[in-house]
Tab-separated table of C-alpha atoms in Angstrom:
chain	number	residue	atom	x	y	z
A	1	MET	CA	67.774	146.493	-18.554
A	2	TYR	CA	71.513	147.244	-18.161
A	3	MET	CA	72.445	147.590	-21.571
A	4	ASP	CA	69.684	150.200	-21.410
A	5	GLN	CA	71.155	152.400	-18.462
A	6	LEU	CA	74.665	151.782	-19.872
A	7	ASN	CA	73.490	153.399	-23.307
A	8	GLN	CA	71.691	156.235	-21.514
A	9	ALA	CA	74.939	157.127	-19.582
A	10	VAL	CA	76.897	156.996	-22.654
A	11	LYS	CA	74.692	159.356	-24.387
A	12	GLY	CA	74.337	161.661	-21.713
A	13	GLY	CA	78.186	161.681	-21.495
A	14	ILE	CA	78.235	160.258	-17.932
A	15	ALA	CA	80.221	157.212	-19.636
A	16	PRO	CA	82.957	156.505	-20.762
A	17	PHE	CA	85.047	159.572	-18.610
A	18	HIS	CA	87.211	162.137	-19.798
A	19	GLU	CA	90.606	162.187	-18.691
A	20	TYR	CA	92.704	165.610	-18.659
A	21	LEU	CA	96.288	164.867	-18.505
A	22	LEU	CA	99.691	166.626	-18.010
A	23	GLN	CA	102.939	165.118	-18.273
A	24	GLY	CA	106.588	165.797	-17.356
A	25	SER	CA	109.685	164.418	-15.589
A	26	ILE	CA	112.174	165.114	-13.336
A	27	VAL	CA	115.936	163.384	-12.679
A	28	ASP	CA	115.962	161.208	-9.958
A	29	SER	CA	118.574	163.109	-7.795
A	30	SER	CA	115.452	166.148	-7.505
A	31	LYS	CA	112.874	163.599	-6.897
A	32	ASP	CA	112.871	164.003	-3.101
A	33	VAL	CA	112.836	167.652	-3.188
A	34	LEU	CA	109.567	167.087	-5.689
A	35	VAL	CA	107.771	164.653	-3.549
A	36	HIS	CA	108.427	166.624	-0.088
A	37	ARG	CA	106.794	169.632	-2.225
A	38	LEU	CA	104.085	167.743	-3.147
A	39	ARG	CA	103.283	166.582	0.253
A	40	GLY	CA	102.757	170.035	1.160
A	41	LEU	CA	100.785	170.964	-1.413
A	42	CYS	CA	98.323	168.186	-1.776
A	43	ASP	CA	95.664	166.716	0.694
A	44	ASN	CA	96.627	164.790	3.975
A	45	ALA	CA	99.890	166.627	4.112
A	46	ASP	CA	100.130	165.165	7.630
A	47	SER	CA	100.619	161.016	6.720
A	48	ASN	CA	103.308	159.768	4.322
A	49	PRO	CA	102.656	159.911	0.603
A	50	GLU	CA	100.741	156.451	-0.510
A	51	ALA	CA	103.409	154.387	-2.417
A	52	PHE	CA	102.300	151.766	-5.132
A	53	HIS	CA	104.479	149.374	-7.228
A	54	ASP	CA	102.556	148.058	-10.361
A	55	HIS	CA	102.975	145.874	-12.929
A	56	GLU	CA	101.549	147.056	-16.304
A	57	MET	CA	100.887	145.107	-19.331
A	58	ILE	CA	99.837	146.182	-22.772
A	59	PHE	CA	97.698	144.192	-24.505
A	60	SER	CA	96.428	144.629	-28.104
A	61	LEU	CA	93.704	142.832	-30.520
A	62	LYS	CA	94.771	143.208	-33.713
A	63	GLY	CA	92.327	141.447	-36.699
A	64	SER	CA	92.309	141.963	-40.266
A	65	PRO	CA	93.204	145.491	-41.804
A	66	GLN	CA	89.488	146.190	-42.314
A	67	GLN	CA	89.495	146.048	-38.230
A	68	GLN	CA	90.631	149.013	-36.147
A	69	PRO	CA	93.316	147.193	-33.550
A	70	MET	CA	92.310	147.625	-29.981
A	71	THR	CA	94.620	148.369	-27.046
A	72	VAL	CA	93.775	147.824	-23.239
A	73	TYR	CA	96.178	148.559	-20.306
A	74	LEU	CA	96.003	146.128	-17.424
A	75	ARG	CA	97.632	147.237	-14.376
A	76	HIS	CA	98.337	144.708	-11.535
A	77	SER	CA	99.428	145.819	-7.854
A	78	LEU	CA	102.558	144.512	-6.346
A	79	ILE	CA	101.705	145.358	-2.993
A	80	GLN	CA	97.924	144.613	-3.030
A	81	THR	CA	97.887	141.606	-5.209
A	82	ASP	CA	93.964	140.973	-5.572
A	83	CYS	CA	93.953	144.292	-7.213
A	84	TRP	CA	93.741	144.276	-11.209
A	85	HIS	CA	92.459	147.348	-12.911
A	86	LEU	CA	92.067	147.533	-16.603
A	87	ARG	CA	91.600	150.757	-18.673
A	88	TYR	CA	90.992	151.569	-22.152
A	89	VAL	CA	92.125	154.847	-23.223
A	90	GLY	CA	90.192	156.444	-26.423
A	91	SER	CA	92.004	158.621	-29.022
A	92	THR	CA	93.570	161.753	-27.412
A	93	GLU	CA	91.998	165.033	-28.347
A	94	PHE	CA	95.221	167.384	-28.829
A	95	GLY	CA	93.064	170.587	-29.410
A	96	ASP	CA	94.208	174.142	-30.242
A	97	LYS	CA	96.497	176.371	-28.027
A	98	THR	CA	93.342	177.661	-25.978
A	99	ARG	CA	93.061	174.476	-24.604
A	100	GLN	CA	95.191	173.525	-21.655
A	101	THR	CA	95.674	170.173	-21.232
A	102	LEU	CA	95.360	166.822	-23.496
A	103	VAL	CA	91.769	165.245	-23.277
A	104	ARG	CA	91.019	161.798	-23.941
A	105	SER	CA	87.899	159.376	-23.279
A	106	CYS	CA	88.811	156.685	-20.637
A	107	VAL	CA	86.929	153.753	-19.456
A	108	ASP	CA	88.267	152.612	-15.888
A	109	ILE	CA	87.566	149.004	-14.767
A	110	GLY	CA	88.252	146.971	-11.901
A	111	VAL	CA	88.478	143.018	-12.905
A	112	SER	CA	89.356	139.822	-11.475
A	113	ASP	CA	92.558	137.642	-11.527
A	114	SER	CA	91.072	135.752	-14.685
A	115	ILE	CA	91.810	138.976	-16.739
A	116	VAL	CA	95.099	137.804	-18.134
A	117	LYS	CA	93.365	134.599	-19.270
A	118	PHE	CA	90.286	135.992	-20.488
A	119	LEU	CA	92.336	138.599	-22.758
A	120	ASN	CA	94.493	135.901	-24.351
A	121	GLU	CA	91.533	133.667	-25.215
A	122	ILE	CA	89.514	136.216	-26.992
A	123	GLY	CA	92.318	136.883	-28.874
A	124	PHE	CA	94.574	139.692	-27.137
A	125	LYS	CA	98.046	139.701	-27.289
A	126	LEU	CA	100.937	141.124	-25.088
A	127	GLU	CA	102.524	143.959	-26.552
A	128	TYR	CA	105.013	145.107	-24.057
A	129	GLU	CA	104.992	145.147	-20.127
A	130	PHE	CA	106.867	147.241	-17.464
A	131	VAL	CA	107.058	148.015	-13.701
A	132	ALA	CA	106.414	151.140	-12.189
A	133	LYS	CA	107.322	152.275	-8.821
A	134	GLY	CA	106.207	155.750	-7.140
A	135	TYR	CA	104.218	158.053	-5.165
A	136	PHE	CA	100.658	159.159	-5.344
A	137	PHE	CA	99.359	162.230	-4.148
A	138	HIS	CA	95.726	164.016	-4.292
A	139	LYS	CA	94.302	167.385	-4.182
A	140	GLY	CA	90.721	167.306	-4.397
A	141	ARG	CA	89.613	165.402	-7.624
A	142	MET	CA	93.520	166.364	-9.188
A	143	LYS	CA	95.561	163.089	-9.084
A	144	VAL	CA	99.470	163.462	-9.255
A	145	THR	CA	101.557	160.571	-9.544
A	146	VAL	CA	105.473	160.293	-9.353
A	147	SER	CA	106.494	157.063	-11.095
A	148	LYS	CA	109.862	155.708	-11.952
A	149	LEU	CA	109.323	153.040	-14.837
A	150	PHE	CA	111.760	149.662	-15.110
A	151	LYS	CA	112.200	147.264	-18.146
A	152	MET	CA	111.723	143.783	-17.245
A	153	ASN	CA	114.736	141.544	-18.500
A	154	ILE	CA	112.651	138.369	-18.935
A	155	GLN	CA	109.064	138.482	-19.578
A	156	GLY	CA	106.446	138.145	-16.896
A	157	ASP	CA	109.513	137.940	-13.964
A	158	VAL	CA	108.429	141.595	-12.302
A	159	ASN	CA	111.717	140.749	-9.833
A	160	ASN	CA	114.469	141.067	-12.699
A	161	ILE	CA	114.153	144.681	-13.314
A	162	ASP	CA	116.381	147.435	-14.173
A	163	PRO	CA	115.376	151.653	-14.539
A	164	LEU	CA	114.262	152.459	-17.720
A	165	THR	CA	115.823	156.018	-17.747
A	166	LEU	CA	117.743	158.181	-14.965
A	167	SER	CA	114.015	159.981	-14.528
A	168	CYS	CA	110.782	159.889	-12.912
A	169	LEU	CA	107.504	160.499	-14.827
A	170	VAL	CA	105.036	162.919	-13.438
A	171	GLU	CA	101.618	162.972	-14.121
A	172	LEU	CA	99.081	165.414	-13.378
A	173	SER	CA	95.183	164.209	-14.228
A	174	VAL	CA	91.833	164.344	-13.682
A	175	VAL	CA	88.983	162.163	-14.582
A	176	VAL	CA	85.607	163.613	-15.126
A	177	PRO	CA	82.236	163.542	-16.974
A	178	THR	CA	82.289	165.021	-20.552
A	179	GLY	CA	81.880	169.204	-20.898
A	180	GLN	CA	83.960	170.398	-17.748
A	181	GLU	CA	86.500	172.551	-19.693
A	182	GLN	CA	87.196	174.538	-15.712
A	183	VAL	CA	89.247	171.678	-15.061
A	184	GLY	CA	92.210	172.366	-17.424
A	185	GLU	CA	92.306	175.728	-15.953
A	186	ASP	CA	92.587	174.032	-12.264
A	187	MET	CA	95.294	171.816	-13.444
A	188	LYS	CA	97.224	174.688	-15.186
A	189	ASN	CA	97.174	176.566	-11.929
A	190	PHE	CA	98.566	173.545	-10.096
A	191	ALA	CA	101.178	172.902	-12.849
A	192	GLU	CA	102.434	176.807	-12.269
A	193	GLN	CA	103.353	176.034	-8.664
A	194	LEU	CA	105.552	173.063	-9.337
A	195	LYS	CA	107.865	174.813	-11.528
A	196	PRO	CA	110.865	175.360	-11.947
A	197	LEU	CA	111.064	171.953	-10.592
A	198	VAL	CA	109.078	170.141	-13.023
A	199	GLN	CA	107.289	171.393	-16.044
A	200	LEU	CA	104.043	169.790	-16.597
A	201	GLU	CA	102.956	169.768	-20.297
A	202	LYS	CA	100.511	168.473	-22.852
A	203	VAL	CA	102.411	165.765	-24.626
A	204	ASP	CA	101.654	165.044	-28.050
A	205	HIS	CA	102.263	161.184	-28.126
A	206	ARG	CA	101.611	161.256	-32.073
A	207	ARG	CA	104.309	163.662	-32.789
A	208	GLN	CA	106.733	161.870	-30.590
A	209	GLN	CA	105.932	158.603	-32.351
A	210	GLN	CA	106.603	159.834	-35.619
A	211	ALA	CA	109.334	161.241	-34.505
A	212	ALA	CA	110.804	157.864	-33.304
A	213	THR	CA	109.961	155.910	-36.718
B	1	MET	CA	77.336	135.641	0.165
B	2	GLY	CA	75.612	132.083	0.884
B	3	VAL	CA	75.436	128.881	-1.236
B	4	VAL	CA	73.083	129.322	-4.414
B	5	CYS	CA	71.294	126.191	-5.949
B	6	VAL	CA	69.503	126.892	-9.562
B	7	TYR	CA	67.235	124.235	-10.489
B	8	ALA	CA	64.826	124.183	-14.020
B	9	PHE	CA	61.370	123.597	-12.517
B	10	PRO	CA	59.473	121.408	-15.039
B	11	VAL	CA	56.213	122.739	-16.560
B	12	PRO	CA	53.697	119.740	-16.804
B	13	GLU	CA	52.014	119.073	-20.006
B	14	GLY	CA	48.559	121.038	-19.979
B	15	LYS	CA	49.528	123.522	-17.760
B	16	SER	CA	50.578	126.846	-18.737
B	17	GLY	CA	54.349	128.833	-17.484
B	18	GLN	CA	52.375	131.186	-15.757
B	19	GLN	CA	50.207	128.726	-13.767
B	20	VAL	CA	52.923	127.068	-12.410
B	21	VAL	CA	54.682	130.029	-11.451
B	22	ASP	CA	51.560	131.308	-9.826
B	23	SER	CA	51.455	127.650	-7.679
B	24	LEU	CA	55.061	128.066	-6.889
B	25	GLN	CA	54.779	131.276	-5.688
B	26	LYS	CA	51.617	130.765	-3.493
B	27	GLN	CA	53.537	127.857	-2.131
B	28	VAL	CA	56.445	130.184	-1.138
B	29	GLU	CA	53.900	132.683	0.239
B	30	LEU	CA	52.171	129.583	2.398
B	31	LEU	CA	55.707	129.110	3.960
B	32	GLY	CA	55.884	132.754	5.408
B	33	ALA	CA	58.061	134.368	3.053
B	34	VAL	CA	58.022	137.837	2.337
B	35	LYS	CA	58.116	139.382	-1.233
B	36	THR	CA	61.048	141.880	-1.653
B	37	GLY	CA	61.110	142.788	-4.942
B	38	ASN	CA	62.354	141.990	-7.940
B	39	PHE	CA	64.899	140.137	-9.653
B	40	SER	CA	66.277	139.521	-13.212
B	41	VAL	CA	69.425	137.772	-14.944
B	42	ASP	CA	70.402	138.199	-17.831
B	43	CYS	CA	72.722	136.631	-20.648
B	44	GLU	CA	73.914	138.075	-23.819
B	45	THR	CA	76.129	136.191	-26.163
B	46	TYR	CA	78.779	137.621	-28.659
B	47	GLN	CA	80.850	135.362	-31.177
B	48	ALA	CA	83.940	136.247	-33.496
B	49	ASN	CA	82.812	138.403	-36.661
B	50	THR	CA	83.331	136.089	-39.458
B	51	GLN	CA	82.855	138.722	-42.277
B	52	ALA	CA	85.701	140.440	-41.858
B	53	GLY	CA	87.782	137.511	-42.491
B	54	THR	CA	88.909	137.419	-38.893
B	55	LEU	CA	89.131	133.487	-39.009
B	56	THR	CA	92.917	133.448	-39.071
B	57	THR	CA	93.499	135.957	-36.581
B	58	THR	CA	90.888	136.036	-33.601
B	59	PRO	CA	90.144	132.643	-32.457
B	60	GLN	CA	86.480	131.243	-32.678
B	61	ARG	CA	85.433	132.208	-29.080
B	62	LEU	CA	82.023	133.146	-27.811
B	63	ILE	CA	81.491	135.650	-24.903
B	64	HIS	CA	78.434	134.836	-22.861
B	65	VAL	CA	78.025	138.643	-20.956
B	66	LEU	CA	75.481	138.235	-17.643
B	67	HIS	CA	74.233	140.536	-15.090
B	68	ASN	CA	72.229	139.463	-12.123
B	69	SER	CA	70.461	141.889	-10.282
B	70	GLU	CA	71.957	140.555	-6.922
B	71	GLN	CA	75.071	141.968	-7.644
B	72	PRO	CA	74.112	144.920	-9.318
B	73	ALA	CA	77.776	146.837	-9.805
B	74	SER	CA	79.066	143.765	-11.700
B	75	CYS	CA	79.377	142.364	-14.887
B	76	PHE	CA	80.066	138.333	-15.937
B	77	SER	CA	81.923	137.309	-19.099
B	78	VAL	CA	81.928	134.140	-19.474
B	79	LEU	CA	83.680	132.202	-22.647
B	80	ASP	CA	83.233	128.905	-23.754
B	81	THR	CA	86.367	127.719	-22.587
B	82	GLY	CA	84.776	128.174	-18.984
B	83	THR	CA	86.917	131.333	-18.164
B	84	THR	CA	84.847	133.324	-15.901
B	85	LEU	CA	85.794	137.195	-15.516
B	86	ILE	CA	84.255	139.468	-12.908
B	87	ALA	CA	84.311	143.092	-13.343
B	88	ASP	CA	82.658	146.367	-12.911
B	89	VAL	CA	79.780	147.310	-15.018
B	90	LEU	CA	81.408	149.552	-16.995
B	91	PHE	CA	82.897	146.196	-18.591
B	92	ASP	CA	80.004	147.004	-20.742
B	93	VAL	CA	81.408	149.759	-22.444
B	94	LEU	CA	84.428	147.708	-23.507
B	95	ILE	CA	82.244	144.963	-24.662
B	96	HIS	CA	80.291	147.373	-26.904
B	97	LYS	CA	84.004	148.602	-28.030
B	98	LEU	CA	84.338	145.406	-29.415
B	99	THR	CA	81.215	144.823	-30.705
B	100	SER	CA	80.613	148.026	-32.730
B	101	GLY	CA	82.492	149.046	-35.673
B	102	LYS	CA	83.623	152.325	-36.222
B	103	ALA	CA	84.464	154.579	-39.493
B	104	GLY	CA	84.287	151.777	-41.843
B	105	LYS	CA	86.015	149.329	-39.975
B	106	GLU	CA	84.620	146.030	-38.732
B	107	ALA	CA	84.041	144.751	-35.347
B	108	PHE	CA	85.715	142.308	-33.838
B	109	TYR	CA	82.799	140.688	-32.076
B	110	GLN	CA	79.169	140.306	-33.137
B	111	GLN	CA	75.984	139.701	-31.429
B	112	ARG	CA	74.243	136.353	-31.997
B	113	LYS	CA	70.891	137.131	-33.088
B	114	GLY	CA	68.159	136.124	-30.882
B	115	SER	CA	70.614	135.275	-28.191
B	116	LYS	CA	69.316	137.403	-25.564
B	117	MET	CA	68.093	135.363	-22.694
B	118	GLU	CA	66.599	136.665	-19.001
B	119	SER	CA	65.423	135.107	-16.045
B	120	LYS	CA	63.099	137.313	-14.426
B	121	GLY	CA	60.590	137.234	-11.115
B	122	PRO	CA	59.828	138.151	-7.838
B	123	ARG	CA	62.172	137.886	-4.860
B	124	TYR	CA	61.061	136.440	-1.587
B	125	GLU	CA	62.912	136.369	1.600
B	126	LEU	CA	62.218	133.485	4.367
B	127	SER	CA	64.419	134.168	7.406
B	128	ASP	CA	68.347	133.338	6.214
B	129	PHE	CA	66.651	131.998	2.717
B	130	ILE	CA	66.468	133.905	-0.045
B	131	ILE	CA	64.258	132.508	-2.950
B	132	LYS	CA	63.458	133.450	-6.308
B	133	ILE	CA	61.041	132.188	-9.129
B	134	GLY	CA	62.271	133.322	-12.558
B	135	SER	CA	60.242	132.951	-15.561
B	136	VAL	CA	62.898	132.485	-18.586
B	137	SER	CA	62.642	134.070	-21.814
B	138	MET	CA	64.589	133.965	-25.185
B	139	ALA	CA	63.790	136.972	-27.559
B	140	SER	CA	60.207	137.511	-25.102
B	141	ASN	CA	59.463	133.986	-26.238
B	142	PHE	CA	58.909	131.883	-22.723
B	143	LYS	CA	61.023	129.219	-22.043
B	144	GLY	CA	61.054	127.694	-18.629
B	145	ILE	CA	61.267	128.614	-15.158
B	146	LEU	CA	64.076	128.682	-13.031
B	147	VAL	CA	63.770	128.718	-9.243
B	148	GLU	CA	67.032	130.114	-7.121
B	149	VAL	CA	67.452	129.237	-3.398
B	150	GLU	CA	70.115	131.356	-1.501
B	151	TYR	CA	70.780	130.450	2.162
B	152	SER	CA	73.000	133.390	2.934
B	153	PRO	CA	74.593	132.780	6.295
B	154	CYS	CA	77.013	129.748	5.325
B	155	SER	CA	79.652	129.656	2.178
B	156	VAL	CA	80.487	125.708	1.995
B	157	PRO	CA	77.874	123.668	0.504
B	158	THR	CA	78.451	120.506	2.430
B	159	GLU	CA	77.759	122.640	5.776
B	160	CYS	CA	74.279	123.570	4.530
B	161	TRP	CA	73.102	121.285	2.055
B	162	ASN	CA	70.602	119.371	3.911
B	163	LEU	CA	69.331	122.465	5.384
B	164	MET	CA	68.394	123.645	2.083
B	165	ARG	CA	67.212	120.361	0.621
B	166	GLU	CA	64.618	120.281	3.343
B	167	LEU	CA	63.031	123.599	2.815
B	168	MET	CA	63.742	123.366	-1.035
B	169	GLN	CA	61.566	120.039	-0.872
B	170	SER	CA	58.851	121.578	1.134
B	171	PHE	CA	57.574	123.396	-2.013
B	172	MET	CA	59.729	121.816	-4.919
B	173	GLY	CA	59.360	118.209	-4.186
B	174	ASN	CA	61.871	116.039	-5.888
B	175	VAL	CA	63.527	118.410	-8.521
B	176	ALA	CA	65.911	119.547	-5.587
B	177	GLU	CA	67.041	115.766	-4.507
B	178	THR	CA	70.516	116.246	-5.503
B	179	PRO	CA	72.450	119.661	-5.525
B	180	PRO	CA	72.986	120.866	-8.851
B	181	THR	CA	75.915	119.746	-10.681
B	182	LEU	CA	78.275	122.771	-10.373
B	183	VAL	CA	77.358	122.618	-6.404
B	184	LYS	CA	78.348	118.935	-6.264
B	185	ASN	CA	81.591	119.620	-7.807
B	186	LYS	CA	82.739	122.207	-5.082
B	187	MET	CA	80.826	120.818	-1.853
B	188	ASP	CA	84.066	121.705	0.555
B	189	ASN	CA	84.828	124.885	-1.227
B	190	PHE	CA	83.943	128.163	-0.767
B	191	TYR	CA	80.829	129.148	-3.093
B	192	LEU	CA	81.366	132.562	-4.758
B	193	PRO	CA	79.152	134.699	-7.071
B	194	GLY	CA	80.771	133.904	-10.281
B	195	ASP	CA	79.385	130.009	-9.514
B	196	THR	CA	75.667	131.287	-9.615
B	197	ILE	CA	76.168	132.957	-12.925
B	198	ASN	CA	77.887	129.903	-14.266
B	199	GLN	CA	74.864	127.687	-12.812
B	200	TYR	CA	72.386	130.251	-14.546
B	201	LEU	CA	74.440	129.975	-17.970
B	202	GLU	CA	74.317	126.319	-17.987
B	203	HIS	CA	70.285	126.427	-17.274
B	204	PHE	CA	69.973	129.069	-20.459
B	205	THR	CA	72.347	126.883	-22.512
B	206	ASN	CA	70.261	123.688	-22.323
B	207	PHE	CA	66.933	126.002	-22.901
B	208	ARG	CA	68.707	127.092	-26.138
B	209	LYS	CA	69.494	124.075	-26.950
B	210	GLN	CA	65.716	122.556	-26.663
B	211	THR	CA	64.828	125.442	-29.210
B	212	VAL	CA	67.053	124.414	-31.811
B	213	MET	CA	66.231	120.557	-31.140
B	214	GLY	CA	62.538	121.574	-31.600
B	215	GLN	CA	63.662	123.067	-35.130
B	216	PRO	CA	63.688	121.407	-38.293
B	217	ILE	CA	67.448	120.478	-39.206
B	218	ARG	CA	68.210	122.662	-41.899
């Protein structure tokens, strides 16, 4: 019964959702100015920005060469330690110049704390992990995060950490059902308002990976 | 949520499953229970895809994926090691990804043929009790009857077992003499929705075994 409903949802484009994404970065010394600007631009301007402190683990299932490897992103809040969030991201559609943002399908799932054990037992292996600290803003359905990434010196130890760079990662994203291209336009307009502090762009991860290897 | 006990109710020889279900329903209604709709608990089992030569890389695990209409937004996954994961119902999408090959690639897990089991039937309320009389089917064949009784105001089995037993024995007789094993093992702990799912899974596994034993050994 549930599977039928689900298949319908998948066919109807309700699930999985699509994430529209823009990324950029800002040096630590200017971060406070950006946070101040975002507070003014986003909803709930009168309250303090919402802070987060997460431990992210990336797990992969790799089989034989005949199998497509599968990767999932697990986030564990270190503030609300009951919160575990699992995310699957589909392949990225970079699109052409007319498309304003990067688009990818995504599945967001709240899970119980047995998730790490579960993933390990069905064959997933931990690829890498990091700690992210930062602030979260929203304006309507747009979500903005300013996060500082830390590398972990010892596997699994979230207290023994060092900053990865001297900058912060800035992400602007919206998650919607299929076929709402208007979103990209809204995001581009919002990104314009953050210039010249931060330049939010669609980043081609594949090209970056190729450049790195 | 409260404490839940699930029992397999025997079908005596010479009677059909439907007859037993009808008489149980009649008795529950005589007690004053009010029908509040239907319920279902379903279970699908997946195993590692051995055709793709995964023997060396992925462990030989069984994944049981269950849903309970009492928790309609959740998806329960239980491994044969006993690890229970409770997730949003969207977890089904992930299971779907795990079990379907794409672009000529093999899937990691595959559905066990004819493994889908379901217990469904009417749901009754009798003040603080919820009673469910389920007919179990495997690939649309009738397998047996599962009766579920929940006492909703209490979360610790020791505190309410005697009360539950009294009610259950009034329409099930000796079937409800002792608590189900799973409940017996955590009489003084908090009872959780995952425990209900594990009780159902245990019964489903037993029904499945009975079927296998009934067949000639190949």
